[in-house]
JSON list of C-alpha atoms and ligand atoms in Angstrom, two decimals:
[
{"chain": "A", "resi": 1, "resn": "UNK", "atom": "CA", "xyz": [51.77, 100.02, 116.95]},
{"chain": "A", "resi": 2, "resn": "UNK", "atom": "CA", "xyz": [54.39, 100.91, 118.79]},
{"chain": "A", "resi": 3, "resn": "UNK", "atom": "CA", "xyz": [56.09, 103.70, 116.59]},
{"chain": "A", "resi": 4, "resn": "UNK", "atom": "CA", "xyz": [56.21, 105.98, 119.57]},
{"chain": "A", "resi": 5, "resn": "UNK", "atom": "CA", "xyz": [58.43, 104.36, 121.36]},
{"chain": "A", "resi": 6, "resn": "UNK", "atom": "CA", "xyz": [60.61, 103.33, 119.02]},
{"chain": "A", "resi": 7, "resn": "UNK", "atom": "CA", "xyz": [61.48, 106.97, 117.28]},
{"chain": "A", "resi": 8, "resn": "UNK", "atom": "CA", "xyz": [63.83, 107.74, 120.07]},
{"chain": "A", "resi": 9, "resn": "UNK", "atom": "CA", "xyz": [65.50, 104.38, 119.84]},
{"chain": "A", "resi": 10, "resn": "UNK", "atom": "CA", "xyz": [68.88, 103.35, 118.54]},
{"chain": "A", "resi": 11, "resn": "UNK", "atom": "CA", "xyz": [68.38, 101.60, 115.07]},
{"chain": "A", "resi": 12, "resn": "UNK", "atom": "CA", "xyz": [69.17, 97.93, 116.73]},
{"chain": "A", "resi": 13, "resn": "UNK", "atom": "CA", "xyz": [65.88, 98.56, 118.82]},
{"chain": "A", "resi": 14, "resn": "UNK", "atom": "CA", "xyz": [63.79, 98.61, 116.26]},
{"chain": "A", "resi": 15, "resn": "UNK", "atom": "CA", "xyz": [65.16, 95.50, 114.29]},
{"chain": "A", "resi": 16, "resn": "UNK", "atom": "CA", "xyz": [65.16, 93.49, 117.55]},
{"chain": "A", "resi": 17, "resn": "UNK", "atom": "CA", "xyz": [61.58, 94.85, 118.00]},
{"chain": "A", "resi": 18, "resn": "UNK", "atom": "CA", "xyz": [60.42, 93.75, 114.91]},
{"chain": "A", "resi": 19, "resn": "UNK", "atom": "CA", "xyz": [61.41, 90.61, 114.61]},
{"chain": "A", "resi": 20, "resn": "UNK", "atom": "CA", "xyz": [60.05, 90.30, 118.32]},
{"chain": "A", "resi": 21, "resn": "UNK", "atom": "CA", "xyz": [56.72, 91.45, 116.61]},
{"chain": "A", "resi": 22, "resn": "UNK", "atom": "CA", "xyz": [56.84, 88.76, 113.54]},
{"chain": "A", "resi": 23, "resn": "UNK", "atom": "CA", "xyz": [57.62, 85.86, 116.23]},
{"chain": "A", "resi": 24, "resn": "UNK", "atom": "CA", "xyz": [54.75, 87.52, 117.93]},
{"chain": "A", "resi": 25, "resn": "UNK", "atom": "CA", "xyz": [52.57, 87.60, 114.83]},
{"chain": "A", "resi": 26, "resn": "UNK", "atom": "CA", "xyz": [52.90, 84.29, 113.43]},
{"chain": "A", "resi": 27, "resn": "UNK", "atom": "CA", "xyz": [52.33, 82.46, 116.98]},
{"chain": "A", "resi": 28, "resn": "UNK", "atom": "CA", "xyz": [48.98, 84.14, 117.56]},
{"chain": "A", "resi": 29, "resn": "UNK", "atom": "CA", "xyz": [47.98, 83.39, 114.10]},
{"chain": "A", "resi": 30, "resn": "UNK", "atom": "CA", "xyz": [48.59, 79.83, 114.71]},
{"chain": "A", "resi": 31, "resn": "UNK", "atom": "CA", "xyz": [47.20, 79.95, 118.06]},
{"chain": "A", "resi": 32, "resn": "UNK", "atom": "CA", "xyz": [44.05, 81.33, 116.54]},
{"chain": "A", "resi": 33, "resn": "UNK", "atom": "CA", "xyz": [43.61, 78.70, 113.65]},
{"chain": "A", "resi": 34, "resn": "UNK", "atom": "CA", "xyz": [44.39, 75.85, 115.92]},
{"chain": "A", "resi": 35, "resn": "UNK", "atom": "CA", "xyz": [42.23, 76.92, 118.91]},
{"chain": "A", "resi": 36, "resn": "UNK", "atom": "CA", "xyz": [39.30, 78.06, 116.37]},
{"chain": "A", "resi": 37, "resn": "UNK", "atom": "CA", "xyz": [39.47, 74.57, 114.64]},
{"chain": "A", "resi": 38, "resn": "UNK", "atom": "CA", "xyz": [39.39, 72.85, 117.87]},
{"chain": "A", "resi": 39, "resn": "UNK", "atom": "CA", "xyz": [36.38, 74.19, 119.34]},
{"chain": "A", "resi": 40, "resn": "UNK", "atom": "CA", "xyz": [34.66, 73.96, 115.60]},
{"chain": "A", "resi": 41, "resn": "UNK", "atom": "CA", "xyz": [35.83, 70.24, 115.87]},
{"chain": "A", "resi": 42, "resn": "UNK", "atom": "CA", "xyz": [34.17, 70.19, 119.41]},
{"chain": "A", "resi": 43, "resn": "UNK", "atom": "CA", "xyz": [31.10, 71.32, 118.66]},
{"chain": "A", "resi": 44, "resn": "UNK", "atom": "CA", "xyz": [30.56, 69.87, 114.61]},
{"chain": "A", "resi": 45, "resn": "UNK", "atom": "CA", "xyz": [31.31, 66.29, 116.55]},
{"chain": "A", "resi": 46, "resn": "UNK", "atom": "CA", "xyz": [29.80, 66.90, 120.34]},
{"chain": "A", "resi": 47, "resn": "UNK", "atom": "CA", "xyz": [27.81, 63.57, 121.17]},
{"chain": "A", "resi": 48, "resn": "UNK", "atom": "CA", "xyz": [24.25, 63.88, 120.45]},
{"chain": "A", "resi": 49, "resn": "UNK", "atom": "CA", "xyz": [21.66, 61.24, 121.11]},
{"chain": "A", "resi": 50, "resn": "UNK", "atom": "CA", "xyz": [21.48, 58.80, 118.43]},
{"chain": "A", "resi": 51, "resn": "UNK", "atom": "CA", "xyz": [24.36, 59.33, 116.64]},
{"chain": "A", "resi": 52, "resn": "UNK", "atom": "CA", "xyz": [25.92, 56.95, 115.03]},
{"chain": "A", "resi": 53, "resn": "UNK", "atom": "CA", "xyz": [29.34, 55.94, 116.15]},
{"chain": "A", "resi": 54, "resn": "UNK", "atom": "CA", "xyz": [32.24, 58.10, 114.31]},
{"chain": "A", "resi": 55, "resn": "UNK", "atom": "CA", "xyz": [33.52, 56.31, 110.46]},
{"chain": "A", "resi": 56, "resn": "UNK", "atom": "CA", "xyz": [37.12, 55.73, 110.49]},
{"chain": "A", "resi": 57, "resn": "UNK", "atom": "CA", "xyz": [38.39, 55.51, 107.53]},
{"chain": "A", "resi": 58, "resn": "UNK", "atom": "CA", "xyz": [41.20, 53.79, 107.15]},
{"chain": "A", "resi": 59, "resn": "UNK", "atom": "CA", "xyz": [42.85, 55.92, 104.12]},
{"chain": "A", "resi": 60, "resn": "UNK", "atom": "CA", "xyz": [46.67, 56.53, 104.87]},
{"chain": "A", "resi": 61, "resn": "UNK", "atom": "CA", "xyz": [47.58, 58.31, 102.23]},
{"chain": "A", "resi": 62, "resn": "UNK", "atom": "CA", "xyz": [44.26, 59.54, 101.46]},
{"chain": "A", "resi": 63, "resn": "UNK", "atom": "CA", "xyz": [45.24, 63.22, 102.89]},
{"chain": "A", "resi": 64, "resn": "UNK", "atom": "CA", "xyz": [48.05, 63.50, 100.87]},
{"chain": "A", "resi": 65, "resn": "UNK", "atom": "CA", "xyz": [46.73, 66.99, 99.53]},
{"chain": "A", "resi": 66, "resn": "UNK", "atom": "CA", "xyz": [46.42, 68.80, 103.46]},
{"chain": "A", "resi": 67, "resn": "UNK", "atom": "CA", "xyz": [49.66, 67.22, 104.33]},
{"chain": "A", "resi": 68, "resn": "UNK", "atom": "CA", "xyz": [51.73, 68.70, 101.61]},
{"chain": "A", "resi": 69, "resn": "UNK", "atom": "CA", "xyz": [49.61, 71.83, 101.58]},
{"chain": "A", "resi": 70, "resn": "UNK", "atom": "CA", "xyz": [50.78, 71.86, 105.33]},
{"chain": "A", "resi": 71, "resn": "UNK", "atom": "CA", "xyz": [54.65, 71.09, 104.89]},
{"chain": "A", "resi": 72, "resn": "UNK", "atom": "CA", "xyz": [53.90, 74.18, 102.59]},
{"chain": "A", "resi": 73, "resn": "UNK", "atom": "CA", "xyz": [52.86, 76.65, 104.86]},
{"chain": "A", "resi": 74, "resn": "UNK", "atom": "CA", "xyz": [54.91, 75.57, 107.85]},
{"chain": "A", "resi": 75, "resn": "UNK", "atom": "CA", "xyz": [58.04, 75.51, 105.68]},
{"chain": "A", "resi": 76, "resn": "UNK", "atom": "CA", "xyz": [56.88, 79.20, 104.06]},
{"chain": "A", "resi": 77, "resn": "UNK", "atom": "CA", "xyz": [56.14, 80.41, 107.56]},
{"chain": "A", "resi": 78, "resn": "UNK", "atom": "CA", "xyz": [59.85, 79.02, 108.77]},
{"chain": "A", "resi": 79, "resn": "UNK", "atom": "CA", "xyz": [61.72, 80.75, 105.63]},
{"chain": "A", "resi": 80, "resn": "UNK", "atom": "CA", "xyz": [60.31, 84.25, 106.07]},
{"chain": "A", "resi": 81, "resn": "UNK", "atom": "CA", "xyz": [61.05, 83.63, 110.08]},
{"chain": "A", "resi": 82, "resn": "UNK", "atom": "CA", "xyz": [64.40, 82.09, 109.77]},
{"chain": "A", "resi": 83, "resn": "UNK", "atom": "CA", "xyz": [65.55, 84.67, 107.00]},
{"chain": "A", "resi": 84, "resn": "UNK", "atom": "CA", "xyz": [64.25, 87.73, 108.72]},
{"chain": "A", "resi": 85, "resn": "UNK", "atom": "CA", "xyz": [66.78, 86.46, 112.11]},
{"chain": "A", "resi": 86, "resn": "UNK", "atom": "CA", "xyz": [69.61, 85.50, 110.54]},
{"chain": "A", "resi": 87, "resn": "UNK", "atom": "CA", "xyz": [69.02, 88.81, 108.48]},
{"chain": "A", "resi": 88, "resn": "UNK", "atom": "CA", "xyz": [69.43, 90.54, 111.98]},
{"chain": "A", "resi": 89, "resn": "UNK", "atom": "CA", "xyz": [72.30, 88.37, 113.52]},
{"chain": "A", "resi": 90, "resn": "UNK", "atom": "CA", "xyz": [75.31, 90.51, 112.22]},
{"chain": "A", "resi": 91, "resn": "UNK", "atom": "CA", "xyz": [73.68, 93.17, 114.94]},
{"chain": "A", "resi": 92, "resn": "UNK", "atom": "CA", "xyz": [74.96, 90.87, 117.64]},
{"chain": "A", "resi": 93, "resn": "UNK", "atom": "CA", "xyz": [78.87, 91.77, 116.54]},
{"chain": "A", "resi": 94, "resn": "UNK", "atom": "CA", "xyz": [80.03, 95.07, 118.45]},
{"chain": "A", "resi": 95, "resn": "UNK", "atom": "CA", "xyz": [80.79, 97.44, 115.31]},
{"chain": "A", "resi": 96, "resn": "UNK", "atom": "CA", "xyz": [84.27, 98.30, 114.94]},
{"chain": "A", "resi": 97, "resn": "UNK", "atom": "CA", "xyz": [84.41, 101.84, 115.80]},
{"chain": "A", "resi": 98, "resn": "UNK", "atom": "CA", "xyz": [87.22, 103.74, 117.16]},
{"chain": "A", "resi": 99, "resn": "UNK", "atom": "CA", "xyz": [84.77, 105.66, 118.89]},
{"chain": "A", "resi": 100, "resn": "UNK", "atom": "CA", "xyz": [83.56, 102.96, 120.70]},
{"chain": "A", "resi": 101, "resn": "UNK", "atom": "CA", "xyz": [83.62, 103.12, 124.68]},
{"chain": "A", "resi": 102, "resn": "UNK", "atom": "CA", "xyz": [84.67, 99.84, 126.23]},
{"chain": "A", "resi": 103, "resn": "UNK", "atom": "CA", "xyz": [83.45, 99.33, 129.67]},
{"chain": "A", "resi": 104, "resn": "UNK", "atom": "CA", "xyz": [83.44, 96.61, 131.96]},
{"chain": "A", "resi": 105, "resn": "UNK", "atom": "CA", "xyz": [80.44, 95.20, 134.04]},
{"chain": "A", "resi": 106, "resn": "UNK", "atom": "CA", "xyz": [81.43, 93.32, 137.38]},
{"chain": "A", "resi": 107, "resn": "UNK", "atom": "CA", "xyz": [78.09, 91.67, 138.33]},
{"chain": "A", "resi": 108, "resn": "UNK", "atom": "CA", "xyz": [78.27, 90.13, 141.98]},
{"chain": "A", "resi": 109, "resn": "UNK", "atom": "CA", "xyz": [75.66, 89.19, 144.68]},
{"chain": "A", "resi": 110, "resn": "UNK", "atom": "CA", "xyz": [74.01, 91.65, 144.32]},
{"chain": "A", "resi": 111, "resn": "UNK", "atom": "CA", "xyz": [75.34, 94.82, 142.45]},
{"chain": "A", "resi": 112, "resn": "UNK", "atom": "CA", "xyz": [76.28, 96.02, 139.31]},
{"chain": "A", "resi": 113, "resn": "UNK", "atom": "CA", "xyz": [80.31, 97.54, 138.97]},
{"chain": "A", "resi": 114, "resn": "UNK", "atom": "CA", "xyz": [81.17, 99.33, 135.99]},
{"chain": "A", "resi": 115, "resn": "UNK", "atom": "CA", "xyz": [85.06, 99.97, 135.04]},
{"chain": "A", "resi": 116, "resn": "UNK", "atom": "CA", "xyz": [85.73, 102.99, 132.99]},
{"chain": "A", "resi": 117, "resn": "UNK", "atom": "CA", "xyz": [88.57, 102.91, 130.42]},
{"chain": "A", "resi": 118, "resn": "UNK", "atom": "CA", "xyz": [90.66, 104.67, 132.76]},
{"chain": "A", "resi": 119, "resn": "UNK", "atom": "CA", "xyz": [90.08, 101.82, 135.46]},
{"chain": "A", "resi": 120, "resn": "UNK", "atom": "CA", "xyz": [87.64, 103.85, 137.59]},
{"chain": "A", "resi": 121, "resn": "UNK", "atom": "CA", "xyz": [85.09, 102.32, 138.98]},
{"chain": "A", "resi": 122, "resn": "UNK", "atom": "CA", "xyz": [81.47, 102.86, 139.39]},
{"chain": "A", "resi": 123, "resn": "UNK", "atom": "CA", "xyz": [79.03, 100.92, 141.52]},
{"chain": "A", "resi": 124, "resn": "UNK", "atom": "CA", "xyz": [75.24, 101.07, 140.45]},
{"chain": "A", "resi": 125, "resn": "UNK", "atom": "CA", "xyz": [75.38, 103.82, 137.59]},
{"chain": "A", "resi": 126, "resn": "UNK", "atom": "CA", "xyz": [76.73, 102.98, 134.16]},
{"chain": "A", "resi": 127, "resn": "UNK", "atom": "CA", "xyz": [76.61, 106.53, 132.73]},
{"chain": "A", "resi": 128, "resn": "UNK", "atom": "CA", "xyz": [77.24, 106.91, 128.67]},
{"chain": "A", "resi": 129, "resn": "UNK", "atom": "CA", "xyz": [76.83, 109.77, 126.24]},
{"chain": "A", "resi": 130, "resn": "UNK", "atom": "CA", "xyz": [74.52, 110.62, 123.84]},
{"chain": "A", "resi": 131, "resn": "UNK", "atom": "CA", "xyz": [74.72, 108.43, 120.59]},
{"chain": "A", "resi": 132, "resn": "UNK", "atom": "CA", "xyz": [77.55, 106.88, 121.96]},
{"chain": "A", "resi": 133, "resn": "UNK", "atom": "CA", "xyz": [78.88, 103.53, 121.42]},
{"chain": "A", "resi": 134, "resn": "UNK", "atom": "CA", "xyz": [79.41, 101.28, 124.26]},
{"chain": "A", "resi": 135, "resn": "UNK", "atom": "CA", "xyz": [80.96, 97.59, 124.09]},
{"chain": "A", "resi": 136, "resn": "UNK", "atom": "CA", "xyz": [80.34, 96.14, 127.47]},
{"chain": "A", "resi": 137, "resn": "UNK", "atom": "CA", "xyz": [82.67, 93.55, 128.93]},
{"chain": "A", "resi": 138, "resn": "UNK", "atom": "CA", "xyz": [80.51, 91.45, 131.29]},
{"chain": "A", "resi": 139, "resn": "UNK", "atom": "CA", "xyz": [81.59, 88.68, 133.92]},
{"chain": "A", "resi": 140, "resn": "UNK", "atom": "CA", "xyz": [80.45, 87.45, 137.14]},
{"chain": "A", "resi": 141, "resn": "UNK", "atom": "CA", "xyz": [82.89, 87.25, 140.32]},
{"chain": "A", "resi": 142, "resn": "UNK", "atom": "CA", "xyz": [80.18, 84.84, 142.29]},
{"chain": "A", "resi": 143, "resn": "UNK", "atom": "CA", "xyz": [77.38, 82.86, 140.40]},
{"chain": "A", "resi": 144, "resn": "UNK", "atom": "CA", "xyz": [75.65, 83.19, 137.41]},
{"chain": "A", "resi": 145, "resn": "UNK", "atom": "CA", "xyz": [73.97, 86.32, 136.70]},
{"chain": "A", "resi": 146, "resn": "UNK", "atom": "CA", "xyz": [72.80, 87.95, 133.22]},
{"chain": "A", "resi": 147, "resn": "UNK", "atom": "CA", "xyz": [72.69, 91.78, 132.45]},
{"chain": "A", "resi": 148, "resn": "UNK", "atom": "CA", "xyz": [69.53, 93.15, 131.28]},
{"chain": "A", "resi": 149, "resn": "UNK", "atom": "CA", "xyz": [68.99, 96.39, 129.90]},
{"chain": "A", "resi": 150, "resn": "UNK", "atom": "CA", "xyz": [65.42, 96.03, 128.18]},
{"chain": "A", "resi": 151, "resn": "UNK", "atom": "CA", "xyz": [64.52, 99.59, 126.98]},
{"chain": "A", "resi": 152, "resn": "UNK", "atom": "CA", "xyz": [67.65, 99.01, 124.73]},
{"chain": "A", "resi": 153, "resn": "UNK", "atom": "CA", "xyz": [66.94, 95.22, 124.05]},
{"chain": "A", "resi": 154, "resn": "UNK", "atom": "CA", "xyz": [70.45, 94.46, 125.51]},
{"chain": "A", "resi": 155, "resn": "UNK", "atom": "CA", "xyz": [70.29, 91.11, 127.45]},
{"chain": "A", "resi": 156, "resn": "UNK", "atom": "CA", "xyz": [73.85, 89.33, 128.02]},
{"chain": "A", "resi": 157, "resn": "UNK", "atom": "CA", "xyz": [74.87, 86.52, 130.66]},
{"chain": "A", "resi": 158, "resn": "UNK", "atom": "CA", "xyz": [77.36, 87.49, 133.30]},
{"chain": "A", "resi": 159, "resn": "UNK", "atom": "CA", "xyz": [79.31, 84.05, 134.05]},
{"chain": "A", "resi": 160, "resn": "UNK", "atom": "CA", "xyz": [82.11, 83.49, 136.83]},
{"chain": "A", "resi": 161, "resn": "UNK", "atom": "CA", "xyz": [85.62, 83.00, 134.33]},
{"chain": "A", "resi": 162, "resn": "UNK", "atom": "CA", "xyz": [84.15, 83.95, 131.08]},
{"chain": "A", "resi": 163, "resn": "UNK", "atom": "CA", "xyz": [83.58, 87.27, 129.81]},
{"chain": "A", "resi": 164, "resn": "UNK", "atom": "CA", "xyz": [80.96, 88.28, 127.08]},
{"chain": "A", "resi": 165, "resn": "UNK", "atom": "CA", "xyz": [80.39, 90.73, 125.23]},
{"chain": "A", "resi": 166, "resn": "UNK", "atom": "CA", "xyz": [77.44, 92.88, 124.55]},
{"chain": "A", "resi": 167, "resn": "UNK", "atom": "CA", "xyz": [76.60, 96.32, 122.72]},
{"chain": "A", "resi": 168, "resn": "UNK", "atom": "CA", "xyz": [74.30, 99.11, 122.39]},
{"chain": "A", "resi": 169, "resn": "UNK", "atom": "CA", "xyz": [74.05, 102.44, 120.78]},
{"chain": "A", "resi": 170, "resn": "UNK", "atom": "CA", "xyz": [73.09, 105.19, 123.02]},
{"chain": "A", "resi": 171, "resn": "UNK", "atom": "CA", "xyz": [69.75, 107.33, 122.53]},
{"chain": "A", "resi": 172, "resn": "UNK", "atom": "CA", "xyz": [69.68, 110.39, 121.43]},
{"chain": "A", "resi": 173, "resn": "UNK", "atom": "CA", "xyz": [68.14, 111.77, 124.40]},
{"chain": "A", "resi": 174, "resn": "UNK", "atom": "CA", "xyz": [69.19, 112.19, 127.93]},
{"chain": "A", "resi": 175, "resn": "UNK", "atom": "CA", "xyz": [67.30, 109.27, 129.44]},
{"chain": "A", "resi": 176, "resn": "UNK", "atom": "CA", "xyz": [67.57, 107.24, 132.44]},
{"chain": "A", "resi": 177, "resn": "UNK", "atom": "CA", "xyz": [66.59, 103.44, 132.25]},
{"chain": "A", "resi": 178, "resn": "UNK", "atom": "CA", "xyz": [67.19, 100.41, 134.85]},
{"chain": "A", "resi": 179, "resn": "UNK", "atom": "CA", "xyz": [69.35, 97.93, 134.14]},
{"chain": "A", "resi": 180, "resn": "UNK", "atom": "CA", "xyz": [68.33, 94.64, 136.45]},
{"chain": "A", "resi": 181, "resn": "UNK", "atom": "CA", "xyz": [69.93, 91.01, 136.87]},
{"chain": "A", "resi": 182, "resn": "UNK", "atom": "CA", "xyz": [67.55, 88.57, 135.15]},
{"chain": "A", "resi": 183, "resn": "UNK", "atom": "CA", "xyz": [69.12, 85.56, 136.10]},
{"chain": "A", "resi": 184, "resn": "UNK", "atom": "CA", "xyz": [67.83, 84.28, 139.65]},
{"chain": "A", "resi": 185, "resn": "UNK", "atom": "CA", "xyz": [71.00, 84.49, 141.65]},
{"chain": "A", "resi": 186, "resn": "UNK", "atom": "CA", "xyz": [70.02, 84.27, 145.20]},
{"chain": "A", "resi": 187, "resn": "UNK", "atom": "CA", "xyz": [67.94, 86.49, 147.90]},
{"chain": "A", "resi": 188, "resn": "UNK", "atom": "CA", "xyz": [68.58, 90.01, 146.64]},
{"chain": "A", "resi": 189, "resn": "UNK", "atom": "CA", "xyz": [68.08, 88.92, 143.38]},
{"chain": "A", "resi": 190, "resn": "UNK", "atom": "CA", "xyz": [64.93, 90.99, 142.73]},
{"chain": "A", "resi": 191, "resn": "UNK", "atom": "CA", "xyz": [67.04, 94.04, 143.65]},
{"chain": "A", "resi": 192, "resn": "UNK", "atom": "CA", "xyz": [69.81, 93.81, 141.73]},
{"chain": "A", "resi": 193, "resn": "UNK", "atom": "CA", "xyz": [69.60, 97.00, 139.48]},
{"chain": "A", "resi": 194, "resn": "UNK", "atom": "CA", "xyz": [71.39, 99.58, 138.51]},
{"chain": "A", "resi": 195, "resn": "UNK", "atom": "CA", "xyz": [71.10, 102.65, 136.24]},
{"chain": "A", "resi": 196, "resn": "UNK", "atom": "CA", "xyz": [71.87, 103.87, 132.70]},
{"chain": "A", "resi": 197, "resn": "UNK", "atom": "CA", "xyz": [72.17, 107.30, 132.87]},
{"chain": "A", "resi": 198, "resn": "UNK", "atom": "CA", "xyz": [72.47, 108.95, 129.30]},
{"chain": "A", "resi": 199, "resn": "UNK", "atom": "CA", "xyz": [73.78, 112.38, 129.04]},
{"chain": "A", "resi": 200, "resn": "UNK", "atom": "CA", "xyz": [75.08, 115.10, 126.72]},
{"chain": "A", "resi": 201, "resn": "UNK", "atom": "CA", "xyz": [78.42, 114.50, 125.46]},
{"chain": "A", "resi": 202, "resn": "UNK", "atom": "CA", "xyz": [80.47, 117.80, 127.15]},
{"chain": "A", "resi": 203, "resn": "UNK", "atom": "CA", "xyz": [79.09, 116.36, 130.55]},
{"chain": "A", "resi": 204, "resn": "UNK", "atom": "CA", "xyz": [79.78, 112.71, 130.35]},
{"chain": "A", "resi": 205, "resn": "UNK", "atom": "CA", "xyz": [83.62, 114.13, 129.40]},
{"chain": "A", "resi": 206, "resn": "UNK", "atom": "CA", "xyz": [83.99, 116.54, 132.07]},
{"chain": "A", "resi": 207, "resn": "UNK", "atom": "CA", "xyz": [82.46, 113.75, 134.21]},
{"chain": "A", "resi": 208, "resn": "UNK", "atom": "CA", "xyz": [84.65, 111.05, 132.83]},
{"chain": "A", "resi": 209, "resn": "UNK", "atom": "CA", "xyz": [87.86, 113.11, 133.29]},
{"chain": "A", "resi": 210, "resn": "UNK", "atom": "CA", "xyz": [86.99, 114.14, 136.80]},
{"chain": "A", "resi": 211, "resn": "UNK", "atom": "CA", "xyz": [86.39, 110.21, 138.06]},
{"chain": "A", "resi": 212, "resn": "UNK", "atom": "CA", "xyz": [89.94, 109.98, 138.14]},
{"chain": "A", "resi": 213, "resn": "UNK", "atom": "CA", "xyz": [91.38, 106.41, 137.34]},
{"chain": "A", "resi": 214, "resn": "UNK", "atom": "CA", "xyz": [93.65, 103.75, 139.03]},
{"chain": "B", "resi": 301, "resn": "CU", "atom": "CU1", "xyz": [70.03, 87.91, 139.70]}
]
C-alpha cells in the first residue's frame, strides 16, 4: 500500500512501518467484529411489541467453549504482535559503526541546535550525508521537549539533565524533511522546527570542513 514511499527509505523505515501497519491491522479487525456484532445484537434484540421479556440463563460455566476459543485468539493475536516488536527492538540500539556521525541536538524554547563533531554549531538545519549514519545526542536546556523526525520514524524525548539517544540511517537521496518538537512546550511550540537537509557526500564534507569548529 504504501510501497512507494517506502523504496527510498532507510531499512529501519520500513520495519517501523510495518509493524505500525500490523498494530493498524489487527485493531480495525477487532473494531470491525465488535462494532458489527453490536449493531447485529441491536437489531436481533430491538424491543418489539409483545415480546416476551429476555431468558437469563443462569449457566456460569455454560460458555466454557467461546471463552477458551476467545483466550485463544486474543492470546494468538498477542504472540504474532508481541513477537513481531520485540523482533524489531534491537533497531532501537545505534549500530556500532565507526562511520557513524555523532551529533548533538540542543532543543530549547523554541529552536533546534545541532553540534557538529568539531563543536560547531548549527541552529535550525541538521544537515547529514547520503546513507550516512547519524547517532543523535538529544537534551533539553529549558523544559521538556521531544525530537521528531517522522519521514524517518525517528521520535526521541529531549529532557533538561538527561541525554538520549536516537538514530537514523540517511536516504539515499538528497531530500529535505522537517524535523518539529512534538512535545507541547509552551507558546511557540507549534513552530518549533527545523530541517534535515540530506546531501551528497563530497558536499556535506566540504561543508563540514568549512563550518569551522570551537
Ligand atoms: Cu514543543
Amino acid at each position: 500500500m504504501f510501497s512507494g514511499y517506502l523504496e527510498a527509505q532507510p531499512p529501519t523505515v520500513a520495519t517501523w512501518s510495518s509493524l505500525y501497519n500490523l498494530y493498524n491491522f489487527f485493531g480495525i479487525l477487532a473494531a470491525i467484529i465488535v462494532i458489527s456484532y453490536f449493531v447485529y445484537v441491536m437489531i436481533r434484540y430491538r424491543h418489539r411489541k409483545g415480546t416476551p421479556p429476555v431468558q437469563h440463563h443462569e449457566e456460569k460455566w455454560g460458555n466454557w467453549k467461546k471463552i477458551l476459543l476467545t483466550l485463544a485468539i486474543t492470546s494468538s493475536v498477542l504472540f504474532v504482535a508481541e513477537y513481531q516488536t520485540f523482533q524489531s527492538e534491537s533497531l532501537l540500539i545505534p549500530p556500532r559503526s565507526p562511520d557513524a556521525i555523532h551529533i548533538g541536538v540542543i532543543a530549547q524554547q523554541w529552536s533546534w541546535t545541532f553540534v557538529y563533531p568539531n563543536g560547531a554549531r548549527v541552529v535550525g538545519n541538521l544537515t547529514v550525508p547520503e546513507g550516512g549514519t547519524i547517532i543523535l545526542n538529544i537534551t533539553s536546556l529549558d523544559v521538556a521537549h521531544s525530537f521528531g523526525l517522522a519521514d524517518l520514524s525517528v521520535g526521541m524525548d529531549a529532557i533538561p539533565g538527561l541525554t538520549n539517544t536516537a538514530w537514523f540511517e540517511a536516504p539515499q537521496n538528497q531530500v529535505v524533511y522537517t524535523i518539529r518538537c512534538k512535545e507541547l512546550c509552551g507558546t511557540g511550540h507549534a513552530f518549533m522546527t527545523a530541517k534535515l537537509t540530506v546531501v551528497d557526500p563530497v558536499a556535506y564534507n566540504s561543508w563540514y570542513a568549512s563550518l569551522g569548529g570551537k
